[in-house]
Amino acid sequence: MSKRDELYSSYVTFKAWEDAVETPDDSFDVEVARTGIEPPAAILEIGFGRGRFLLWARKHGYAVTGVDLIPELVDRASENGFAVFCGRPEDVPQLRSRKFDLIVAFDVFEHLSRDELVGLLRFLRQILEPSGKILARFPNGGSPFGLVYQHGDATHRTALGAAAVAQVAIAAGLTVLWVGNAARSMASGRHHWLAKRCAYLARDAIEMIVGNLYFQGRVPLDPNLTVVIGHDERRMPASETAELEAAK
């Protein structure tokens, strides 16, 4: 067993995912709305972990499928009635013949090397509908505030900022359609929603000040980034381009 496999063998314990109790996450509403993909679209979630997004997607009427590397998590999701597979997406034969309207990867990209990420995106391009989208969230490698998340997990391998993820997408024959701060949850938790709102306004002010001082415009500085990726019409075969236009 490699050192990497050893880390994943204890990952459920590290993440405290032994219990199946789920808490609401209002950020999924915001993130999925950014893609414009509505029910009953077919969604594939990569690295579904504890299953919070699987539950959200099923509740909102999507046809959701999942894939994860950890057998324990796959067994748990299967027992809860989800169509799930174990392994890397490109190694699951059942996925090769399917097409998805939306492919979701929350907190996944940072676990891959750059070569692995390009390979994954090339595979996802093959199973993505012409008008489909890829939605990903990952630690913000272009912000000092993303370092806590990026270096807080020994399985993380690659730090990605907005420009780097665009470069990786291009290498895979895709294009970034939108990139920005990850959705900010307003669920109360330990802090009152008004305190959270004030904190978010302060973040926005800091972004505008720092961006205009150093980067000639506002740049996302939150700990996590979200990116929406789609087909690059300029690099698609003529048949796929025609199909994409028909789908619009």
C-alpha atoms as an extended CHARMM CRD file, in Angstrom:
* protein
*
       248  EXT
         1         1  MET       CA              0.0000000000        0.0000000000        0.0000000000  PROA      1               0.0000000000
         2         2  SER       CA              1.3650000000        3.3960000000       -0.9870000000  PROA      2               0.0000000000
         3         3  LYS       CA              1.6130000000        6.2900000000        1.4800000000  PROA      3               0.0000000000
         4         4  ARG       CA             -1.2190000000        7.9700000000       -0.4030000000  PROA      4               0.0000000000
         5         5  ASP       CA             -3.4350000000        4.8730000000       -0.0640000000  PROA      5               0.0000000000
         6         6  GLU       CA             -2.6230000000        4.7290000000        3.6460000000  PROA      6               0.0000000000
         7         7  LEU       CA             -3.8640000000        8.2910000000        4.0630000000  PROA      7               0.0000000000
         8         8  TYR       CA             -7.1090000000        7.5000000000        2.2480000000  PROA      8               0.0000000000
         9         9  SER       CA             -7.6250000000        4.3080000000        4.2660000000  PROA      9               0.0000000000
        10        10  SER       CA             -8.0550000000        6.4510000000        7.3840000000  PROA      10              0.0000000000
        11        11  TYR       CA             -9.7310000000        9.3840000000        5.6240000000  PROA      11              0.0000000000
        12        12  VAL       CA            -13.2120000000        8.7510000000        7.0080000000  PROA      12              0.0000000000
        13        13  THR       CA            -11.8160000000        8.9430000000       10.5400000000  PROA      13              0.0000000000
        14        14  PHE       CA             -9.7450000000       12.0400000000        9.7420000000  PROA      14              0.0000000000
        15        15  LYS       CA            -12.8110000000       13.8450000000        8.3600000000  PROA      15              0.0000000000
        16        16  ALA       CA            -15.0740000000       12.5730000000       11.1710000000  PROA      16              0.0000000000
        17        17  TRP       CA            -17.4560000000       11.0490000000        8.6450000000  PROA      17              0.0000000000
        18        18  GLU       CA            -18.3150000000        7.9600000000       10.6990000000  PROA      18              0.0000000000
        19        19  ASP       CA            -21.8150000000        9.2730000000       11.3950000000  PROA      19              0.0000000000
        20        20  ALA       CA            -24.3080000000        9.6590000000        8.5700000000  PROA      20              0.0000000000
        21        21  VAL       CA            -26.0280000000       12.6680000000       10.1660000000  PROA      21              0.0000000000
        22        22  GLU       CA            -26.3350000000       15.4630000000        7.6350000000  PROA      22              0.0000000000
        23        23  THR       CA            -26.6760000000       19.1870000000        8.2010000000  PROA      23              0.0000000000
        24        24  PRO       CA            -28.3260000000       21.5820000000        5.7180000000  PROA      24              0.0000000000
        25        25  ASP       CA            -25.9900000000       23.3580000000        3.3120000000  PROA      25              0.0000000000
        26        26  ASP       CA            -27.5430000000       26.3660000000        1.5980000000  PROA      26              0.0000000000
        27        27  SER       CA            -24.3910000000       26.8830000000       -0.4840000000  PROA      27              0.0000000000
        28        28  PHE       CA            -25.4560000000       24.1270000000       -2.9100000000  PROA      28              0.0000000000
        29        29  ASP       CA            -28.4330000000       26.2200000000       -4.0320000000  PROA      29              0.0000000000
        30        30  VAL       CA            -26.1000000000       29.0740000000       -4.9540000000  PROA      30              0.0000000000
        31        31  GLU       CA            -23.4090000000       26.9340000000       -6.5790000000  PROA      31              0.0000000000
        32        32  VAL       CA            -25.7590000000       24.9380000000       -8.8220000000  PROA      32              0.0000000000
        33        33  ALA       CA            -27.6980000000       28.0790000000       -9.8030000000  PROA      33              0.0000000000
        34        34  ARG       CA            -24.4400000000       29.4060000000      -11.2640000000  PROA      34              0.0000000000
        35        35  THR       CA            -24.5420000000       26.6300000000      -13.8710000000  PROA      35              0.0000000000
        36        36  GLY       CA            -28.1150000000       27.2010000000      -15.0310000000  PROA      36              0.0000000000
        37        37  ILE       CA            -28.7290000000       23.4360000000      -14.9090000000  PROA      37              0.0000000000
        38        38  GLU       CA            -32.2030000000       22.6350000000      -13.5980000000  PROA      38              0.0000000000
        39        39  PRO       CA            -34.0660000000       19.4360000000      -12.5810000000  PROA      39              0.0000000000
        40        40  PRO       CA            -34.5260000000       16.7210000000      -13.7190000000  PROA      40              0.0000000000
        41        41  ALA       CA            -31.0470000000       16.9920000000      -15.2540000000  PROA      41              0.0000000000
        42        42  ALA       CA            -28.5610000000       14.1370000000      -14.8660000000  PROA      42              0.0000000000
        43        43  ILE       CA            -25.7690000000       14.9370000000      -12.4030000000  PROA      43              0.0000000000
        44        44  LEU       CA            -22.5540000000       13.0670000000      -11.6610000000  PROA      44              0.0000000000
        45        45  GLU       CA            -20.8060000000       13.9090000000       -8.4110000000  PROA      45              0.0000000000
        46        46  ILE       CA            -17.1270000000       13.0210000000       -8.1370000000  PROA      46              0.0000000000
        47        47  GLY       CA            -15.8230000000       12.4290000000       -4.6260000000  PROA      47              0.0000000000
        48        48  PHE       CA            -19.1940000000       12.6000000000       -2.8830000000  PROA      48              0.0000000000
        49        49  GLY       CA            -17.6980000000       11.8990000000        0.5450000000  PROA      49              0.0000000000
        50        50  ARG       CA            -20.3060000000       12.0160000000        3.2620000000  PROA      50              0.0000000000
        51        51  GLY       CA            -23.0870000000       12.4020000000        0.6960000000  PROA      51              0.0000000000
        52        52  ARG       CA            -24.4020000000       15.8560000000        1.4910000000  PROA      52              0.0000000000
        53        53  PHE       CA            -24.6840000000       16.9400000000       -2.1320000000  PROA      53              0.0000000000
        54        54  LEU       CA            -26.1710000000       13.5900000000       -3.2090000000  PROA      54              0.0000000000
        55        55  LEU       CA            -28.9780000000       14.1440000000       -0.7080000000  PROA      55              0.0000000000
        56        56  TRP       CA            -29.4520000000       17.7520000000       -1.8070000000  PROA      56              0.0000000000
        57        57  ALA       CA            -29.6220000000       16.7970000000       -5.5010000000  PROA      57              0.0000000000
        58        58  ARG       CA            -32.1180000000       13.9850000000       -4.9390000000  PROA      58              0.0000000000
        59        59  LYS       CA            -34.2900000000       16.2460000000       -2.7720000000  PROA      59              0.0000000000
        60        60  HSD       CA            -34.3610000000       18.8650000000       -5.5530000000  PROA      60              0.0000000000
        61        61  GLY       CA            -35.3830000000       16.4180000000       -8.2710000000  PROA      61              0.0000000000
        62        62  TYR       CA            -32.1100000000       15.7320000000      -10.0750000000  PROA      62              0.0000000000
        63        63  ALA       CA            -31.1110000000       12.2900000000      -11.3470000000  PROA      63              0.0000000000
        64        64  VAL       CA            -27.8610000000       11.9720000000       -9.4120000000  PROA      64              0.0000000000
        65        65  THR       CA            -25.0230000000        9.4490000000       -9.7030000000  PROA      65              0.0000000000
        66        66  GLY       CA            -21.8890000000        9.3730000000       -7.5650000000  PROA      66              0.0000000000
        67        67  VAL       CA            -18.3500000000        8.0420000000       -7.6960000000  PROA      67              0.0000000000
        68        68  ASP       CA            -15.8200000000        7.9300000000       -4.8620000000  PROA      68              0.0000000000
        69        69  LEU       CA            -12.4860000000        6.2520000000       -4.0860000000  PROA      69              0.0000000000
        70        70  ILE       CA            -13.3920000000        5.0760000000       -0.5820000000  PROA      70              0.0000000000
        71        71  PRO       CA            -15.3530000000        1.7830000000       -0.4780000000  PROA      71              0.0000000000
        72        72  GLU       CA            -16.8770000000        2.5380000000        2.9260000000  PROA      72              0.0000000000
        73        73  LEU       CA            -18.4690000000        5.7230000000        1.6090000000  PROA      73              0.0000000000
        74        74  VAL       CA            -19.6960000000        3.9990000000       -1.5440000000  PROA      74              0.0000000000
        75        75  ASP       CA            -21.3230000000        1.2270000000        0.5140000000  PROA      75              0.0000000000
        76        76  ARG       CA            -23.0210000000        3.7800000000        2.7500000000  PROA      76              0.0000000000
        77        77  ALA       CA            -24.4030000000        5.7700000000       -0.1990000000  PROA      77              0.0000000000
        78        78  SER       CA            -25.5850000000        2.5950000000       -1.9130000000  PROA      78              0.0000000000
        79        79  GLU       CA            -27.4480000000        1.5570000000        1.2420000000  PROA      79              0.0000000000
        80        80  ASN       CA            -29.2020000000        4.9340000000        1.1130000000  PROA      80              0.0000000000
        81        81  GLY       CA            -30.4810000000        4.1870000000       -2.3860000000  PROA      81              0.0000000000
        82        82  PHE       CA            -27.9990000000        6.1180000000       -4.5230000000  PROA      82              0.0000000000
        83        83  ALA       CA            -26.5020000000        4.8940000000       -7.7920000000  PROA      83              0.0000000000
        84        84  VAL       CA            -22.8190000000        5.0310000000       -6.9110000000  PROA      84              0.0000000000
        85        85  PHE       CA            -19.5430000000        3.5210000000       -8.0730000000  PROA      85              0.0000000000
        86        86  CYS       CA            -16.1320000000        2.9870000000       -6.4790000000  PROA      86              0.0000000000
        87        87  GLY       CA            -12.9460000000        4.1660000000       -8.1790000000  PROA      87              0.0000000000
        88        88  ARG       CA            -11.6780000000        6.9730000000      -10.3460000000  PROA      88              0.0000000000
        89        89  PRO       CA            -14.3370000000        8.1660000000      -12.8290000000  PROA      89              0.0000000000
        90        90  GLU       CA            -12.1980000000        7.2580000000      -15.8430000000  PROA      90              0.0000000000
        91        91  ASP       CA            -11.8040000000        3.6980000000      -14.5150000000  PROA      91              0.0000000000
        92        92  VAL       CA            -15.5430000000        3.0160000000      -14.0860000000  PROA      92              0.0000000000
        93        93  PRO       CA            -16.8520000000        1.2740000000      -17.2520000000  PROA      93              0.0000000000
        94        94  GLN       CA            -20.4870000000        2.1200000000      -16.4570000000  PROA      94              0.0000000000
        95        95  LEU       CA            -19.7600000000        5.8410000000      -16.8360000000  PROA      95              0.0000000000
        96        96  ARG       CA            -18.1830000000        5.6430000000      -20.2760000000  PROA      96              0.0000000000
        97        97  SER       CA            -21.4730000000        5.1030000000      -22.0920000000  PROA      97              0.0000000000
        98        98  ARG       CA            -23.3850000000        7.8210000000      -20.2460000000  PROA      98              0.0000000000
        99        99  LYS       CA            -23.8310000000       11.5550000000      -20.6820000000  PROA      99              0.0000000000
       100       100  PHE       CA            -24.3600000000       14.0670000000      -17.8870000000  PROA      100             0.0000000000
       101       101  ASP       CA            -25.8190000000       17.5770000000      -17.8650000000  PROA      101             0.0000000000
       102       102  LEU       CA            -23.7940000000       18.5630000000      -14.8220000000  PROA      102             0.0000000000
       103       103  ILE       CA            -20.6530000000       17.0900000000      -13.2850000000  PROA      103             0.0000000000
       104       104  VAL       CA            -19.8860000000       18.2630000000       -9.7560000000  PROA      104             0.0000000000
       105       105  ALA       CA            -16.5210000000       18.0480000000       -7.9680000000  PROA      105             0.0000000000
       106       106  PHE       CA            -16.5570000000       19.7340000000       -4.5760000000  PROA      106             0.0000000000
       107       107  ASP       CA            -13.1280000000       19.6780000000       -2.8890000000  PROA      107             0.0000000000
       108       108  VAL       CA            -11.6490000000       17.2200000000       -5.3910000000  PROA      108             0.0000000000
       109       109  PHE       CA             -9.2990000000       19.0090000000       -7.7940000000  PROA      109             0.0000000000
       110       110  GLU       CA             -6.7690000000       19.7810000000       -5.0610000000  PROA      110             0.0000000000
       111       111  HSD       CA             -6.3040000000       16.0460000000       -4.4240000000  PROA      111             0.0000000000
       112       112  LEU       CA             -4.9080000000       15.4820000000       -7.9320000000  PROA      112             0.0000000000
       113       113  SER       CA             -1.5950000000       16.2120000000       -9.6090000000  PROA      113             0.0000000000
       114       114  ARG       CA             -1.7300000000       18.5510000000      -12.5910000000  PROA      114             0.0000000000
       115       115  ASP       CA             -1.3680000000       15.6210000000      -15.0030000000  PROA      115             0.0000000000
       116       116  GLU       CA             -4.1380000000       13.7100000000      -13.2250000000  PROA      116             0.0000000000
       117       117  LEU       CA             -6.3910000000       16.7610000000      -13.3350000000  PROA      117             0.0000000000
       118       118  VAL       CA             -5.9140000000       17.2500000000      -17.0810000000  PROA      118             0.0000000000
       119       119  GLY       CA             -6.6000000000       13.5380000000      -17.6220000000  PROA      119             0.0000000000
       120       120  LEU       CA             -9.7640000000       13.7000000000      -15.5060000000  PROA      120             0.0000000000
       121       121  LEU       CA            -11.0750000000       16.7520000000      -17.3510000000  PROA      121             0.0000000000
       122       122  ARG       CA            -10.4140000000       15.1170000000      -20.7160000000  PROA      122             0.0000000000
       123       123  PHE       CA            -12.4970000000       12.1390000000      -19.6200000000  PROA      123             0.0000000000
       124       124  LEU       CA            -15.2560000000       14.3630000000      -18.2490000000  PROA      124             0.0000000000
       125       125  ARG       CA            -15.3680000000       16.1800000000      -21.5720000000  PROA      125             0.0000000000
       126       126  GLN       CA            -16.2930000000       12.8640000000      -23.2040000000  PROA      126             0.0000000000
       127       127  ILE       CA            -19.2360000000       12.1900000000      -20.8690000000  PROA      127             0.0000000000
       128       128  LEU       CA            -20.4850000000       15.7820000000      -20.6650000000  PROA      128             0.0000000000
       129       129  GLU       CA            -23.5160000000       16.7590000000      -22.7130000000  PROA      129             0.0000000000
       130       130  PRO       CA            -22.7490000000       19.4150000000      -25.3600000000  PROA      130             0.0000000000
       131       131  SER       CA            -24.5990000000       22.0260000000      -23.3100000000  PROA      131             0.0000000000
       132       132  GLY       CA            -23.4580000000       20.5440000000      -19.9910000000  PROA      132             0.0000000000
       133       133  LYS       CA            -21.3170000000       22.1180000000      -17.2790000000  PROA      133             0.0000000000
       134       134  ILE       CA            -18.6370000000       21.0600000000      -14.8190000000  PROA      134             0.0000000000
       135       135  LEU       CA            -18.9360000000       22.6850000000      -11.3810000000  PROA      135             0.0000000000
       136       136  ALA       CA            -15.9050000000       22.5310000000       -9.1020000000  PROA      136             0.0000000000
       137       137  ARG       CA            -14.8930000000       24.0370000000       -5.7790000000  PROA      137             0.0000000000
       138       138  PHE       CA            -11.3530000000       23.9520000000       -4.3610000000  PROA      138             0.0000000000
       139       139  PRO       CA             -9.0500000000       25.9150000000       -2.0180000000  PROA      139             0.0000000000
       140       140  ASN       CA             -8.1290000000       29.2950000000       -3.4600000000  PROA      140             0.0000000000
       141       141  GLY       CA             -4.4630000000       28.9820000000       -4.4300000000  PROA      141             0.0000000000
       142       142  GLY       CA             -4.4280000000       32.6550000000       -5.4130000000  PROA      142             0.0000000000
       143       143  SER       CA             -5.2570000000       33.8520000000       -1.9000000000  PROA      143             0.0000000000
       144       144  PRO       CA             -3.3360000000       33.7120000000        1.3870000000  PROA      144             0.0000000000
       145       145  PHE       CA             -6.6580000000       32.8250000000        3.0110000000  PROA      145             0.0000000000
       146       146  GLY       CA             -6.8230000000       29.5740000000        1.0500000000  PROA      146             0.0000000000
       147       147  LEU       CA             -3.6450000000       28.2050000000        2.6440000000  PROA      147             0.0000000000
       148       148  VAL       CA             -5.4250000000       26.8560000000        5.7330000000  PROA      148             0.0000000000
       149       149  TYR       CA             -7.5950000000       24.5780000000        3.5750000000  PROA      149             0.0000000000
       150       150  GLN       CA             -4.9090000000       23.7280000000        1.0390000000  PROA      150             0.0000000000
       151       151  HSD       CA             -2.3670000000       22.6630000000        3.6540000000  PROA      151             0.0000000000
       152       152  GLY       CA             -4.8680000000       21.2950000000        6.1440000000  PROA      152             0.0000000000
       153       153  ASP       CA             -5.0990000000       17.9230000000        4.3920000000  PROA      153             0.0000000000
       154       154  ALA       CA             -2.0740000000       15.7320000000        3.6240000000  PROA      154             0.0000000000
       155       155  THR       CA             -3.8100000000       14.2560000000        0.5560000000  PROA      155             0.0000000000
       156       156  HSD       CA             -3.8990000000       17.6470000000       -1.1920000000  PROA      156             0.0000000000
       157       157  ARG       CA             -1.4240000000       17.8030000000       -4.0630000000  PROA      157             0.0000000000
       158       158  THR       CA             -2.0980000000       20.8680000000       -6.2280000000  PROA      158             0.0000000000
       159       159  ALA       CA             -2.8670000000       24.5040000000       -5.4340000000  PROA      159             0.0000000000
       160       160  LEU       CA             -5.0310000000       26.1670000000       -8.0680000000  PROA      160             0.0000000000
       161       161  GLY       CA             -5.8720000000       29.7990000000       -8.6520000000  PROA      161             0.0000000000
       162       162  ALA       CA             -8.2420000000       31.2660000000      -11.2310000000  PROA      162             0.0000000000
       163       163  ALA       CA             -5.6040000000       31.4890000000      -13.9790000000  PROA      163             0.0000000000
       164       164  ALA       CA             -4.1980000000       28.0110000000      -13.3120000000  PROA      164             0.0000000000
       165       165  VAL       CA             -7.5670000000       26.2740000000      -13.5300000000  PROA      165             0.0000000000
       166       166  ALA       CA             -8.2680000000       28.1030000000      -16.8080000000  PROA      166             0.0000000000
       167       167  GLN       CA             -4.9340000000       26.8210000000      -18.1430000000  PROA      167             0.0000000000
       168       168  VAL       CA             -5.7470000000       23.2480000000      -17.1120000000  PROA      168             0.0000000000
       169       169  ALA       CA             -9.1940000000       23.4770000000      -18.7100000000  PROA      169             0.0000000000
       170       170  ILE       CA             -7.7120000000       24.6450000000      -22.0090000000  PROA      170             0.0000000000
       171       171  ALA       CA             -5.2760000000       21.7190000000      -21.9960000000  PROA      171             0.0000000000
       172       172  ALA       CA             -8.2740000000       19.3790000000      -21.6630000000  PROA      172             0.0000000000
       173       173  GLY       CA            -10.1760000000       20.9920000000      -24.5550000000  PROA      173             0.0000000000
       174       174  LEU       CA            -12.5840000000       22.8410000000      -22.2610000000  PROA      174             0.0000000000
       175       175  THR       CA            -13.0690000000       26.4550000000      -21.2330000000  PROA      175             0.0000000000
       176       176  VAL       CA            -13.7940000000       28.2940000000      -17.9900000000  PROA      176             0.0000000000
       177       177  LEU       CA            -17.1740000000       29.9940000000      -18.1930000000  PROA      177             0.0000000000
       178       178  TRP       CA            -17.1430000000       31.5600000000      -14.7310000000  PROA      178             0.0000000000
       179       179  VAL       CA            -14.8030000000       31.6960000000      -11.7350000000  PROA      179             0.0000000000
       180       180  GLY       CA            -15.1660000000       33.4520000000       -8.4070000000  PROA      180             0.0000000000
       181       181  ASN       CA            -15.4990000000       33.0820000000       -4.6700000000  PROA      181             0.0000000000
       182       182  ALA       CA            -17.2710000000       29.9330000000       -3.5280000000  PROA      182             0.0000000000
       183       183  ALA       CA            -20.8210000000       30.3640000000       -2.2810000000  PROA      183             0.0000000000
       184       184  ARG       CA            -20.9500000000       31.9040000000        1.1700000000  PROA      184             0.0000000000
       185       185  SER       CA            -23.3010000000       30.0460000000        3.4810000000  PROA      185             0.0000000000
       186       186  MET       CA            -25.7660000000       32.1140000000        5.4730000000  PROA      186             0.0000000000
       187       187  ALA       CA            -26.7570000000       29.1770000000        7.7020000000  PROA      187             0.0000000000
       188       188  SER       CA            -26.4750000000       30.4730000000       11.2520000000  PROA      188             0.0000000000
       189       189  GLY       CA            -24.2260000000       27.8460000000       12.8470000000  PROA      189             0.0000000000
       190       190  ARG       CA            -22.2360000000       29.4490000000       15.6610000000  PROA      190             0.0000000000
       191       191  HSD       CA            -22.6850000000       32.9620000000       14.3090000000  PROA      191             0.0000000000
       192       192  HSD       CA            -25.8280000000       35.0090000000       13.7800000000  PROA      192             0.0000000000
       193       193  TRP       CA            -26.6640000000       35.6590000000       10.1250000000  PROA      193             0.0000000000
       194       194  LEU       CA            -26.2290000000       39.4230000000       10.6230000000  PROA      194             0.0000000000
       195       195  ALA       CA            -22.6710000000       38.9070000000       11.9090000000  PROA      195             0.0000000000
       196       196  LYS       CA            -21.9510000000       36.7430000000        8.8770000000  PROA      196             0.0000000000
       197       197  ARG       CA            -23.3820000000       39.3470000000        6.5400000000  PROA      197             0.0000000000
       198       198  CYS       CA            -21.1590000000       42.0320000000        8.0540000000  PROA      198             0.0000000000
       199       199  ALA       CA            -18.1200000000       39.7730000000        7.7360000000  PROA      199             0.0000000000
       200       200  TYR       CA            -18.8770000000       39.1490000000        4.0660000000  PROA      200             0.0000000000
       201       201  LEU       CA            -19.2140000000       42.8720000000        3.3950000000  PROA      201             0.0000000000
       202       202  ALA       CA            -15.8060000000       43.3800000000        5.0070000000  PROA      202             0.0000000000
       203       203  ARG       CA            -14.3430000000       40.6710000000        2.7560000000  PROA      203             0.0000000000
       204       204  ASP       CA            -15.7680000000       42.4110000000       -0.3160000000  PROA      204             0.0000000000
       205       205  ALA       CA            -14.2170000000       45.6970000000        0.7420000000  PROA      205             0.0000000000
       206       206  ILE       CA            -10.8140000000       44.0540000000        1.2900000000  PROA      206             0.0000000000
       207       207  GLU       CA            -10.9960000000       42.4060000000       -2.1480000000  PROA      207             0.0000000000
       208       208  MET       CA            -11.6990000000       45.6930000000       -3.8670000000  PROA      208             0.0000000000
       209       209  ILE       CA             -8.9310000000       47.5310000000       -2.0090000000  PROA      209             0.0000000000
       210       210  VAL       CA             -6.2600000000       44.8530000000       -2.4700000000  PROA      210             0.0000000000
       211       211  GLY       CA             -7.2690000000       44.1400000000       -6.0530000000  PROA      211             0.0000000000
       212       212  ASN       CA             -7.1080000000       47.7490000000       -7.1400000000  PROA      212             0.0000000000
       213       213  LEU       CA             -3.8430000000       48.3610000000       -5.2650000000  PROA      213             0.0000000000
       214       214  TYR       CA             -2.0070000000       45.3450000000       -6.6640000000  PROA      214             0.0000000000
       215       215  PHE       CA             -3.8910000000       43.7480000000       -9.5720000000  PROA      215             0.0000000000
       216       216  GLN       CA             -5.6940000000       46.5120000000      -11.4690000000  PROA      216             0.0000000000
       217       217  GLY       CA             -9.0850000000       45.1400000000      -10.4810000000  PROA      217             0.0000000000
       218       218  ARG       CA            -10.9070000000       43.0370000000       -7.9420000000  PROA      218             0.0000000000
       219       219  VAL       CA             -9.6540000000       39.4730000000       -7.4330000000  PROA      219             0.0000000000
       220       220  PRO       CA            -11.3550000000       36.6690000000       -5.4390000000  PROA      220             0.0000000000
       221       221  LEU       CA             -9.6830000000       36.2310000000       -2.0430000000  PROA      221             0.0000000000
       222       222  ASP       CA            -12.0710000000       33.9270000000       -0.1770000000  PROA      222             0.0000000000
       223       223  PRO       CA            -10.6100000000       30.6230000000        1.1080000000  PROA      223             0.0000000000
       224       224  ASN       CA            -12.3790000000       28.6370000000       -1.6290000000  PROA      224             0.0000000000
       225       225  LEU       CA            -12.9390000000       29.2370000000       -5.3310000000  PROA      225             0.0000000000
       226       226  THR       CA            -15.7790000000       27.9360000000       -7.4870000000  PROA      226             0.0000000000
       227       227  VAL       CA            -15.3900000000       27.4370000000      -11.2210000000  PROA      227             0.0000000000
       228       228  VAL       CA            -17.8950000000       26.5830000000      -13.9540000000  PROA      228             0.0000000000
       229       229  ILE       CA            -16.3580000000       24.8200000000      -16.9580000000  PROA      229             0.0000000000
       230       230  GLY       CA            -17.9340000000       23.9330000000      -20.3080000000  PROA      230             0.0000000000
       231       231  HSD       CA            -17.0990000000       22.7870000000      -23.7990000000  PROA      231             0.0000000000
       232       232  ASP       CA            -14.7630000000       24.9940000000      -25.8200000000  PROA      232             0.0000000000
       233       233  GLU       CA            -16.7050000000       25.4790000000      -29.0540000000  PROA      233             0.0000000000
       234       234  ARG       CA            -13.5570000000       26.6170000000      -30.8580000000  PROA      234             0.0000000000
       235       235  ARG       CA            -11.9000000000       23.2290000000      -30.3080000000  PROA      235             0.0000000000
       236       236  MET       CA            -14.8980000000       20.9240000000      -30.7690000000  PROA      236             0.0000000000
       237       237  PRO       CA            -15.4040000000       18.6590000000      -33.8090000000  PROA      237             0.0000000000
       238       238  ALA       CA            -17.9950000000       19.9920000000      -36.2600000000  PROA      238             0.0000000000
       239       239  SER       CA            -20.5490000000       17.3530000000      -35.2360000000  PROA      239             0.0000000000
       240       240  GLU       CA            -20.2920000000       18.3110000000      -31.5740000000  PROA      240             0.0000000000
       241       241  THR       CA            -20.4770000000       22.0240000000      -32.3870000000  PROA      241             0.0000000000
       242       242  ALA       CA            -23.7080000000       21.4800000000      -34.3070000000  PROA      242             0.0000000000
       243       243  GLU       CA            -25.1290000000       19.4770000000      -31.4100000000  PROA      243             0.0000000000
       244       244  LEU       CA            -24.1850000000       22.2260000000      -28.9740000000  PROA      244             0.0000000000
       245       245  GLU       CA            -25.8810000000       24.9000000000      -31.0830000000  PROA      245             0.0000000000
       246       246  ALA       CA            -29.0330000000       22.7620000000      -31.2890000000  PROA      246             0.0000000000
       247       247  ALA       CA            -29.0450000000       22.4000000000      -27.5210000000  PROA      247             0.0000000000
       248       248  LYS       CA            -28.9610000000       26.1390000000      -26.8650000000  PROA      248             0.0000000000
